[in-house]
Tab-separated table of C-alpha atoms and ligand atoms in Angstrom:
chain	number	residue	atom	x	y	z
A	54	MET	CA	-11.900	-5.013	-1.220
A	55	THR	CA	-12.749	-4.685	-4.894
A	56	ASP	CA	-9.404	-5.030	-7.047
A	57	LEU	CA	-9.280	-3.140	-10.753
A	58	HIS	CA	-8.511	-5.523	-13.297
A	59	LEU	CA	-7.018	-4.462	-16.468
A	60	ASN	CA	-6.151	-6.262	-19.585
A	61	LEU	CA	-5.171	-3.279	-22.070
A	62	ASP	CA	-3.767	-3.233	-25.559
A	63	LEU	CA	-4.106	-0.152	-28.002
A	64	ARG	CA	-1.942	1.810	-30.136
A	65	ARG	CA	-1.813	5.608	-30.761
A	66	GLY	CA	0.544	6.279	-33.489
A	67	ASP	CA	3.727	4.395	-32.832
A	68	PHE	CA	3.259	3.852	-29.022
A	69	ARG	CA	1.468	0.863	-27.689
A	70	LEU	CA	-0.022	0.278	-24.340
A	71	GLN	CA	0.040	-3.418	-23.340
A	72	LEU	CA	-0.885	-4.257	-20.014
A	73	ASN	CA	-2.205	-7.180	-17.927
A	74	THR	CA	-2.445	-6.563	-14.002
A	75	ALA	CA	-4.776	-5.986	-11.041
A	76	LEU	CA	-4.363	-3.104	-8.689
A	77	ALA	CA	-5.243	-3.083	-5.178
A	78	GLY	CA	-8.819	-2.126	-4.235
A	79	GLN	CA	-7.700	0.346	-1.145
A	80	GLY	CA	-4.745	2.761	-0.577
A	81	VAL	CA	-3.017	4.710	-3.049
A	82	THR	CA	-1.368	3.021	-6.207
A	83	ALA	CA	1.252	5.325	-8.101
A	84	VAL	CA	1.497	4.903	-11.330
A	85	PHE	CA	5.122	6.215	-12.379
A	86	GLY	CA	7.471	6.481	-15.131
A	87	PRO	CA	9.538	8.662	-17.199
A	88	SER	CA	7.768	11.319	-19.984
A	89	GLY	CA	5.855	9.090	-22.722
A	90	CYS	CA	5.680	5.722	-20.859
A	91	GLY	CA	2.049	5.528	-21.025
A	92	LYS	CA	0.739	6.778	-17.567
A	93	THR	CA	-1.892	9.587	-18.684
A	94	THR	CA	-3.292	7.176	-21.512
A	95	LEU	CA	-3.518	4.242	-18.819
A	96	LEU	CA	-5.702	6.767	-16.594
A	97	ARG	CA	-7.744	7.887	-19.886
A	98	CYS	CA	-8.180	4.173	-20.631
A	99	ILE	CA	-9.794	3.505	-17.229
A	100	ALA	CA	-12.118	6.725	-17.107
A	101	GLY	CA	-13.236	5.718	-20.583
A	102	LEU	CA	-11.715	8.607	-22.499
A	103	GLU	CA	-9.841	5.984	-24.824
A	104	GLN	CA	-11.017	2.489	-25.607
A	105	GLY	CA	-8.781	-0.695	-25.841
A	106	GLY	CA	-9.204	-3.550	-23.585
A	107	GLU	CA	-10.848	-5.029	-20.723
A	108	ILE	CA	-11.588	-3.075	-17.589
A	109	ARG	CA	-13.284	-4.569	-14.383
A	110	LEU	CA	-13.872	-3.087	-10.961
A	111	GLY	CA	-14.647	-6.372	-8.996
A	112	ASP	CA	-17.358	-7.996	-10.616
A	113	GLU	CA	-18.582	-4.995	-12.523
A	114	ILE	CA	-17.264	-4.791	-16.129
A	115	TRP	CA	-16.601	-1.252	-17.269
A	116	SER	CA	-15.152	-2.288	-20.541
A	117	SER	CA	-14.902	-5.582	-22.484
A	118	ALA	CA	-14.554	-6.363	-26.232
A	119	ARG	CA	-18.179	-6.519	-26.443
A	120	GLN	CA	-19.168	-3.481	-24.204
A	121	SER	CA	-17.903	-0.240	-22.573
A	122	LEU	CA	-19.512	2.010	-20.072
A	123	PRO	CA	-19.332	5.668	-21.520
A	124	ALA	CA	-16.719	7.772	-19.583
A	125	HIS	CA	-19.749	10.024	-17.792
A	126	ARG	CA	-21.259	6.906	-16.690
A	127	ARG	CA	-18.128	5.224	-14.914
A	128	PRO	CA	-18.511	5.249	-11.103
A	129	LEU	CA	-15.382	7.120	-10.445
A	130	ALA	CA	-13.822	10.753	-10.211
A	131	LEU	CA	-11.183	12.273	-12.018
A	132	VAL	CA	-8.483	15.125	-11.012
A	133	PHE	CA	-6.410	16.635	-13.258
A	134	GLN	CA	-3.455	19.099	-12.983
A	135	ASP	CA	-5.586	21.753	-14.034
A	136	ALA	CA	-8.145	21.762	-11.533
A	137	GLY	CA	-10.993	22.334	-14.059
A	138	LEU	CA	-13.203	24.716	-11.911
A	139	LEU	CA	-16.501	26.388	-13.307
A	140	ARG	CA	-15.268	30.106	-13.472
A	141	HIS	CA	-18.447	31.956	-13.066
A	142	LEU	CA	-19.475	29.934	-9.642
A	143	ASN	CA	-18.062	30.405	-6.220
A	144	VAL	CA	-16.650	27.250	-4.535
A	145	GLN	CA	-19.702	25.999	-3.094
A	146	GLY	CA	-21.265	26.201	-6.614
A	147	ASN	CA	-18.522	24.153	-8.021
A	148	LEU	CA	-19.245	21.531	-5.669
A	149	ASP	CA	-22.840	21.471	-5.583
A	150	TYR	CA	-22.480	21.151	-9.366
A	151	GLY	CA	-20.402	17.716	-9.317
A	152	VAL	CA	-23.084	16.305	-6.941
A	153	LYS	CA	-25.716	16.992	-8.998
A	154	ARG	CA	-24.031	14.840	-11.666
A	155	ALA	CA	-22.985	11.974	-9.485
A	156	GLY	CA	-26.466	10.553	-10.097
A	157	LYS	CA	-25.394	9.833	-13.750
A	158	ARG	CA	-22.422	7.729	-12.613
A	159	GLY	CA	-24.689	5.812	-10.420
A	160	LEU	CA	-23.011	6.973	-7.383
A	161	THR	CA	-24.798	7.938	-4.217
A	162	PRO	CA	-23.073	11.308	-2.947
A	163	LEU	CA	-21.552	11.285	0.584
A	164	PRO	CA	-24.050	11.870	3.154
A	165	ALA	CA	-24.154	15.768	5.089
A	166	LYS	CA	-22.052	14.632	7.964
A	167	GLN	CA	-19.190	13.139	6.007
A	168	ALA	CA	-19.500	15.719	3.388
A	169	ARG	CA	-18.458	18.313	6.002
A	170	GLN	CA	-15.945	15.929	6.951
A	171	VAL	CA	-14.430	16.204	3.334
A	172	LEU	CA	-14.454	20.181	3.796
A	173	GLU	CA	-12.781	19.969	7.044
A	174	LEU	CA	-10.262	17.870	6.105
A	175	LEU	CA	-9.397	19.891	3.075
A	176	ASP	CA	-10.051	23.349	5.021
A	177	LEU	CA	-12.565	24.649	2.383
A	178	LEU	CA	-15.124	25.762	5.046
A	179	PRO	CA	-13.898	29.374	5.119
A	180	LEU	CA	-13.502	29.426	1.424
A	181	LEU	CA	-17.433	28.117	0.418
A	182	GLN	CA	-18.160	31.590	-0.554
A	183	ARG	CA	-15.308	32.777	-2.502
A	184	PRO	CA	-15.511	33.048	-6.229
A	185	VAL	CA	-13.122	30.553	-7.568
A	186	GLN	CA	-11.028	33.400	-9.767
A	187	ARG	CA	-9.932	34.373	-6.182
A	188	LEU	CA	-8.257	31.308	-5.037
A	189	SER	CA	-4.870	30.310	-5.163
A	190	GLY	CA	-3.554	27.153	-7.225
A	191	GLY	CA	-3.188	25.381	-4.378
A	192	GLU	CA	-6.863	26.129	-3.113
A	193	GLN	CA	-8.103	25.337	-6.225
A	194	GLN	CA	-6.741	21.893	-6.399
A	195	ARG	CA	-8.257	21.493	-3.152
A	196	VAL	CA	-11.712	22.186	-4.183
A	197	ALA	CA	-11.493	19.842	-6.908
A	198	LEU	CA	-10.245	17.287	-4.821
A	199	ALA	CA	-13.680	17.845	-2.311
A	200	ARG	CA	-15.641	18.002	-5.684
A	201	ALA	CA	-14.276	14.281	-6.615
A	202	LEU	CA	-14.916	13.011	-3.125
A	203	LEU	CA	-18.398	14.296	-2.502
A	204	ILE	CA	-19.619	12.229	-5.036
A	205	ASN	CA	-18.481	9.159	-2.878
A	206	PRO	CA	-16.571	7.646	-6.349
A	207	ARG	CA	-15.791	3.820	-6.388
A	208	LEU	CA	-12.428	5.102	-7.602
A	209	LEU	CA	-10.285	8.015	-7.653
A	210	LEU	CA	-7.990	9.053	-10.356
A	211	LEU	CA	-5.560	11.966	-9.763
A	212	ASP	CA	-3.427	12.789	-12.965
A	213	GLU	CA	-0.339	15.069	-12.077
A	214	PRO	CA	-2.683	16.993	-9.417
A	215	LEU	CA	0.302	18.998	-8.098
A	216	SER	CA	2.376	19.560	-11.359
A	217	ALA	CA	0.991	23.012	-12.392
A	218	LEU	CA	1.636	23.975	-8.637
A	219	ASP	CA	4.769	25.981	-7.626
A	220	SER	CA	6.848	24.185	-5.050
A	221	ALA	CA	5.473	26.034	-2.300
A	222	ARG	CA	2.236	25.432	-3.066
A	223	LYS	CA	2.952	21.469	-3.661
A	224	GLN	CA	4.103	21.261	-0.352
A	225	GLU	CA	1.050	23.123	0.862
A	226	VAL	CA	-0.958	20.655	-0.897
A	227	LEU	CA	0.618	17.592	-0.105
A	228	PRO	CA	-0.211	17.009	3.293
A	229	TYR	CA	-3.963	17.213	2.348
A	230	LEU	CA	-3.134	14.261	-0.072
A	231	ARG	CA	-1.510	12.446	2.587
A	232	ARG	CA	-4.498	12.462	4.751
A	233	LEU	CA	-7.224	11.536	2.156
A	234	HIS	CA	-7.492	7.991	3.739
A	235	GLN	CA	-9.202	9.806	6.696
A	236	VAL	CA	-12.200	10.530	4.520
A	237	TYR	CA	-11.809	8.003	1.498
A	238	GLN	CA	-11.373	4.487	1.551
A	239	GLY	CA	-11.666	3.407	-1.986
A	240	PRO	CA	-8.711	2.682	-4.349
A	241	ILE	CA	-6.844	6.053	-5.514
A	242	LEU	CA	-4.438	5.907	-8.753
A	243	TYR	CA	-1.985	8.493	-8.677
A	244	VAL	CA	0.096	9.335	-12.036
A	245	SER	CA	3.257	11.239	-11.491
A	246	HIS	CA	6.622	11.559	-12.612
A	247	ALA	CA	7.702	13.282	-9.404
A	248	LEU	CA	9.519	10.482	-7.235
A	249	GLU	CA	9.207	12.612	-3.964
A	250	GLU	CA	5.474	12.893	-4.282
A	251	VAL	CA	4.849	9.248	-4.955
A	252	VAL	CA	7.358	8.411	-1.735
A	253	GLN	CA	5.008	10.383	0.229
A	254	LEU	CA	1.720	9.293	-1.121
A	255	ALA	CA	1.901	5.877	-2.577
A	256	ASP	CA	1.330	2.440	-0.678
A	257	GLN	CA	1.743	0.648	-4.450
A	258	LEU	CA	3.851	1.340	-6.946
A	259	LEU	CA	3.020	0.604	-10.685
A	260	VAL	CA	5.896	1.387	-13.094
A	261	LEU	CA	5.353	1.790	-16.722
A	262	GLU	CA	8.248	1.762	-19.497
A	263	LYS	CA	7.365	2.170	-22.920
A	264	GLY	CA	3.937	1.136	-22.452
A	265	THR	CA	4.864	-1.913	-20.380
A	266	LEU	CA	4.456	-2.970	-16.865
A	267	LYS	CA	8.620	-2.892	-15.407
A	268	ASP	CA	7.721	-3.280	-12.002
A	269	GLN	CA	4.764	-3.369	-9.314
A	270	GLY	CA	4.405	-4.041	-5.833
A	271	ARG	CA	4.526	-2.376	-2.252
A	272	LEU	CA	6.302	1.146	-2.684
A	273	ALA	CA	9.349	0.248	-0.776
A	274	ASP	CA	9.677	-3.334	-2.366
A	275	VAL	CA	9.535	-1.565	-5.827
A	276	LEU	CA	11.809	1.316	-4.883
A	277	ALA	CA	14.512	-1.085	-3.719
A	278	ARG	CA	14.636	-3.001	-7.203
A	279	LEU	CA	14.469	0.274	-9.294
A	280	SER	CA	17.944	1.290	-10.687
A	281	LEU	CA	18.106	4.830	-10.092
A	282	GLY	CA	21.819	5.470	-9.965
A	283	ASP	CA	22.647	8.624	-7.973
A	284	GLU	CA	19.042	8.381	-6.508
A	285	THR	CA	19.302	4.963	-5.136
A	286	GLY	CA	17.911	4.621	-1.686
A	287	VAL	CA	15.110	3.145	0.644
A	288	VAL	CA	12.295	4.311	1.725
A	289	LEU	CA	11.406	4.295	5.522
A	290	GLU	CA	8.061	4.639	7.175
A	291	GLY	CA	6.972	5.506	10.715
A	292	THR	CA	4.609	7.464	12.582
A	293	VAL	CA	5.232	10.819	14.041
A	294	VAL	CA	5.355	10.730	17.725
A	295	ALA	CA	6.779	14.229	18.488
A	296	GLN	CA	7.196	17.392	16.642
A	297	GLU	CA	10.372	18.982	18.861
A	298	ALA	CA	10.928	22.438	19.460
A	299	ASP	CA	13.489	23.283	16.913
A	300	GLY	CA	10.965	21.861	14.057
A	301	LEU	CA	12.319	18.400	13.798
A	302	ALA	CA	9.904	15.736	13.508
A	303	ARG	CA	10.804	12.324	15.460
A	304	LEU	CA	9.482	9.059	13.387
A	305	ALA	CA	8.680	5.937	15.099
A	306	LEU	CA	9.908	3.316	12.345
A	307	THR	CA	7.203	0.695	11.263
A	308	ALA	CA	9.235	-2.290	10.173
A	309	ASP	CA	6.903	-3.670	7.639
A	310	GLY	CA	4.448	-0.424	7.162
A	311	THR	CA	2.319	-1.543	9.903
A	312	ALA	CA	4.120	-3.345	13.127
A	313	ALA	CA	5.834	-0.956	15.443
A	314	GLY	CA	9.562	-1.202	15.266
A	315	SER	CA	12.405	-0.012	17.804
A	316	ALA	CA	14.144	2.472	15.617
A	317	GLU	CA	13.601	6.338	15.537
A	318	LEU	CA	14.639	8.903	12.857
A	319	LEU	CA	14.452	12.866	13.366
A	320	LEU	CA	13.761	14.442	10.219
A	321	SER	CA	12.171	17.838	9.240
A	322	ALA	CA	8.853	17.784	8.310
A	323	PRO	CA	7.289	21.011	9.606
A	324	GLN	CA	3.720	20.169	8.377
A	325	ALA	CA	3.316	16.599	9.634
A	326	LEU	CA	1.201	16.227	12.719
A	327	VAL	CA	1.765	13.682	15.962
A	328	GLY	CA	0.045	10.458	14.742
A	329	ASP	CA	0.611	11.162	10.944
A	330	HIS	CA	2.142	8.498	8.968
A	331	LEU	CA	5.196	9.374	6.726
A	332	ARG	CA	7.746	8.353	4.657
A	333	ALA	CA	11.094	9.356	4.295
A	334	ARG	CA	13.273	8.950	1.169
A	335	VAL	CA	16.854	7.958	2.515
A	336	LEU	CA	19.414	7.841	-0.496
A	337	ALA	CA	22.181	5.886	-0.038
A	338	ARG	CA	24.774	8.725	-0.770
A	339	ASP	CA	23.443	10.245	2.355
A	340	VAL	CA	24.213	7.593	4.518
A	341	SER	CA	27.875	6.891	6.137
A	342	ILE	CA	29.157	4.247	8.450
A	343	SER	CA	31.029	4.082	11.443
A	344	LEU	CA	32.443	0.950	13.378
A	345	SER	CA	31.615	2.273	16.636
A	346	ARG	CA	28.763	4.552	17.839
A	347	ALA	CA	30.083	8.163	17.406
A	348	ASP	CA	28.607	10.700	20.193
A	349	ASP	CA	30.714	13.730	18.953
A	350	SER	CA	29.321	13.478	15.807
A	351	SER	CA	26.757	16.273	14.238
A	352	ILE	CA	24.791	13.518	12.754
A	353	LEU	CA	21.530	13.049	14.609
A	354	ASN	CA	20.344	9.759	13.310
A	355	ILE	CA	22.742	7.058	14.495
A	356	LEU	CA	21.566	3.359	13.873
A	357	PRO	CA	22.342	-0.129	14.401
A	358	VAL	CA	22.641	-1.854	11.448
A	359	ARG	CA	24.141	-5.504	10.063
A	360	VAL	CA	25.895	-5.165	6.512
A	361	GLU	CA	23.808	-7.840	4.181
A	362	SER	CA	25.939	-7.619	1.133
A	363	LEU	CA	28.359	-5.124	-0.612
A	364	SER	CA	28.533	-4.802	-4.338
A	365	GLN	CA	30.609	-2.930	-6.700
A	366	SER	CA	28.364	0.139	-8.264
A	367	GLY	CA	30.629	2.185	-10.679
A	368	VAL	CA	33.370	3.843	-8.760
A	369	SER	CA	31.913	3.486	-5.326
A	370	VAL	CA	30.403	0.355	-3.088
A	371	LEU	CA	26.446	-0.173	-2.663
A	372	LEU	CA	25.951	-1.466	0.806
A	373	ASN	CA	22.859	-3.145	1.769
A	374	LEU	CA	22.088	-2.753	5.559
A	375	ARG	CA	19.462	-4.397	7.561
A	376	LEU	CA	17.930	-2.511	10.914
A	377	PRO	CA	17.549	-4.743	13.761
A	378	ASP	CA	13.664	-4.786	12.887
A	379	GLY	CA	14.381	-5.813	9.349
A	380	GLU	CA	14.120	-2.618	7.217
A	381	LEU	CA	16.530	-2.135	4.550
A	382	LEU	CA	18.864	1.000	4.554
A	383	ARG	CA	21.508	1.648	1.749
A	384	ALA	CA	24.953	3.251	1.860
A	385	ARG	CA	27.176	4.490	-0.950
A	386	LEU	CA	30.841	4.408	0.132
A	387	THR	CA	33.769	4.901	-1.938
A	388	GLN	CA	36.053	1.476	-2.084
A	389	ARG	CA	38.605	3.020	-0.071
A	390	SER	CA	36.344	4.035	3.030
A	391	VAL	CA	35.037	0.250	2.451
A	392	THR	CA	38.947	-1.230	2.600
A	393	GLN	CA	39.877	1.348	5.517
A	394	LEU	CA	36.898	0.094	7.922
A	395	GLY	CA	37.474	-3.645	6.983
A	396	LEU	CA	33.770	-3.901	5.871
A	397	GLN	CA	32.297	-7.265	5.119
A	398	ALA	CA	28.891	-8.884	4.938
A	399	GLY	CA	27.659	-9.911	8.408
A	400	MET	CA	29.355	-6.964	10.169
A	401	SER	CA	27.373	-4.956	12.994
A	402	VAL	CA	28.134	-1.488	12.420
A	403	TRP	CA	26.434	2.224	12.838
A	404	ALA	CA	24.838	4.080	10.350
A	405	GLN	CA	24.599	7.890	10.193
A	406	VAL	CA	22.082	9.853	8.553
A	407	LYS	CA	22.022	13.457	8.234
A	408	SER	CA	18.243	14.348	9.362
A	409	VAL	CA	18.488	17.185	6.779
A	410	ALA	CA	19.065	14.516	4.234
A	411	LEU	CA	15.538	13.083	5.171
A	412	ALA	CA	12.772	14.333	3.090
A	413	GLY	CA	9.511	13.711	4.865
B	372	ATP	N1	-3.452	10.257	-29.776
B	372	ATP	C1	-2.476	10.042	-29.959
B	372	ATP	N2	-1.911	9.966	-31.340
B	372	ATP	C2	-0.526	9.590	-31.027
B	372	ATP	N3	0.536	9.068	-30.383
B	372	ATP	C3	-0.549	9.596	-29.045
B	372	ATP	C4	-1.810	9.991	-28.764
B	372	ATP	N4	-1.851	9.862	-27.189
B	372	ATP	C5	-0.677	9.411	-26.752
B	372	ATP	N5	0.209	9.564	-27.668
B	372	ATP	C6	1.568	9.005	-27.391
B	372	ATP	O1	1.718	8.062	-26.659
B	372	ATP	C7	2.803	8.018	-25.381
B	372	ATP	C8	2.057	8.120	-24.105
B	372	ATP	O2	1.354	9.223	-23.968
B	372	ATP	P1	1.012	9.582	-22.212
B	372	ATP	O3	0.349	10.711	-22.414
B	372	ATP	O4	0.073	8.566	-21.651
B	372	ATP	O5	2.682	9.520	-21.522
B	372	ATP	P2	2.981	9.713	-19.776
B	372	ATP	O6	3.550	8.861	-19.576
B	372	ATP	O7	1.300	10.385	-19.261
B	372	ATP	O8	3.893	11.255	-20.298
B	372	ATP	P3	3.844	12.740	-19.496
B	372	ATP	O9	4.531	12.421	-18.227
B	372	ATP	O10	5.007	13.225	-20.092
B	372	ATP	O11	2.628	13.158	-19.075
B	372	ATP	C9	3.712	9.234	-25.997
B	372	ATP	O12	4.515	8.934	-26.613
B	372	ATP	C10	2.448	10.326	-26.748
B	372	ATP	O13	2.871	10.867	-27.452
């Protein structure tokens, strides 16, 4: 595994990006934070479009006080919100153009068999002869992704690749991004300010605030630490074990993201396939508690939990709950409900989650 080491310090007007960290050499690391926190500047530094510090991928120095590999020589691929396709060429022409330039970056493009797998995964085989002006926004982004993957980059940088798409197109492209690991094993850096995207795609999360590192780590851990007010919640991960006839997917939770646990969730994830790894964000405000298992309720997800802690949060109480295999769940209740049920740390209760409240 080849980690990406960053030690950056640069100023742009009043803004200063100051960061000393390492990013995982595989999986998706999302760079997350409010507008203006420095996400794009960070990506541009790594891509060589801005200078300001040390960048090293494993033993390979891309930038230091003494030297800097020019942007067009760095062995990486970039996908921006604008697919940036060449308008006068068809899809095949755009892909060929990217492949031809891979050598400049010191990269060897994917061999034919793997290249075909990329095109299959992105459903591009039927579109190869199509002029790019006749592609939808979502299709254009799939071509941009293929063009990036075919050069077999050592690092893939995605800067808000969905933000120019409307929400229907976003939902269309997201499943493709979720499956990228089937054809690309290198590290992916994914810049976004959309939490729903980050939750679905990222393994690791790097949070920036005013140009500095606020937090970094496993997605579920960092999200649990972030204070998100009304959006406070947890991320549960699992494998889709069934797509049921009524459109609900059955997700078998994996306790630490790897080992299979015992709990299951039903959620609406129409695009997901059996075997897909999915994450569901469960907001604390969408979880209610009962002392006994209610079998006459419309709520489909009823999970046994242990109350770990209670903390006053504004006018409500935030409960940290543990599922039998150790996953964290949170519930936000009124003080009146907490008093009525006599809820205390250590109690075993039932957590109820409406399946519509789960965004896959
Ligand atoms: N060339 C520049 N000159 C002056 N200020 C700059 C320059 N480039 C970026 N900035 C400032 O640096 C800050 C970080 O910008 P950046 O685009 O990296 O943020 P971001 O987190 O990607 O924001 P967004 O989510 O809105 O894209 C902003 O305040 C921006 O105005």
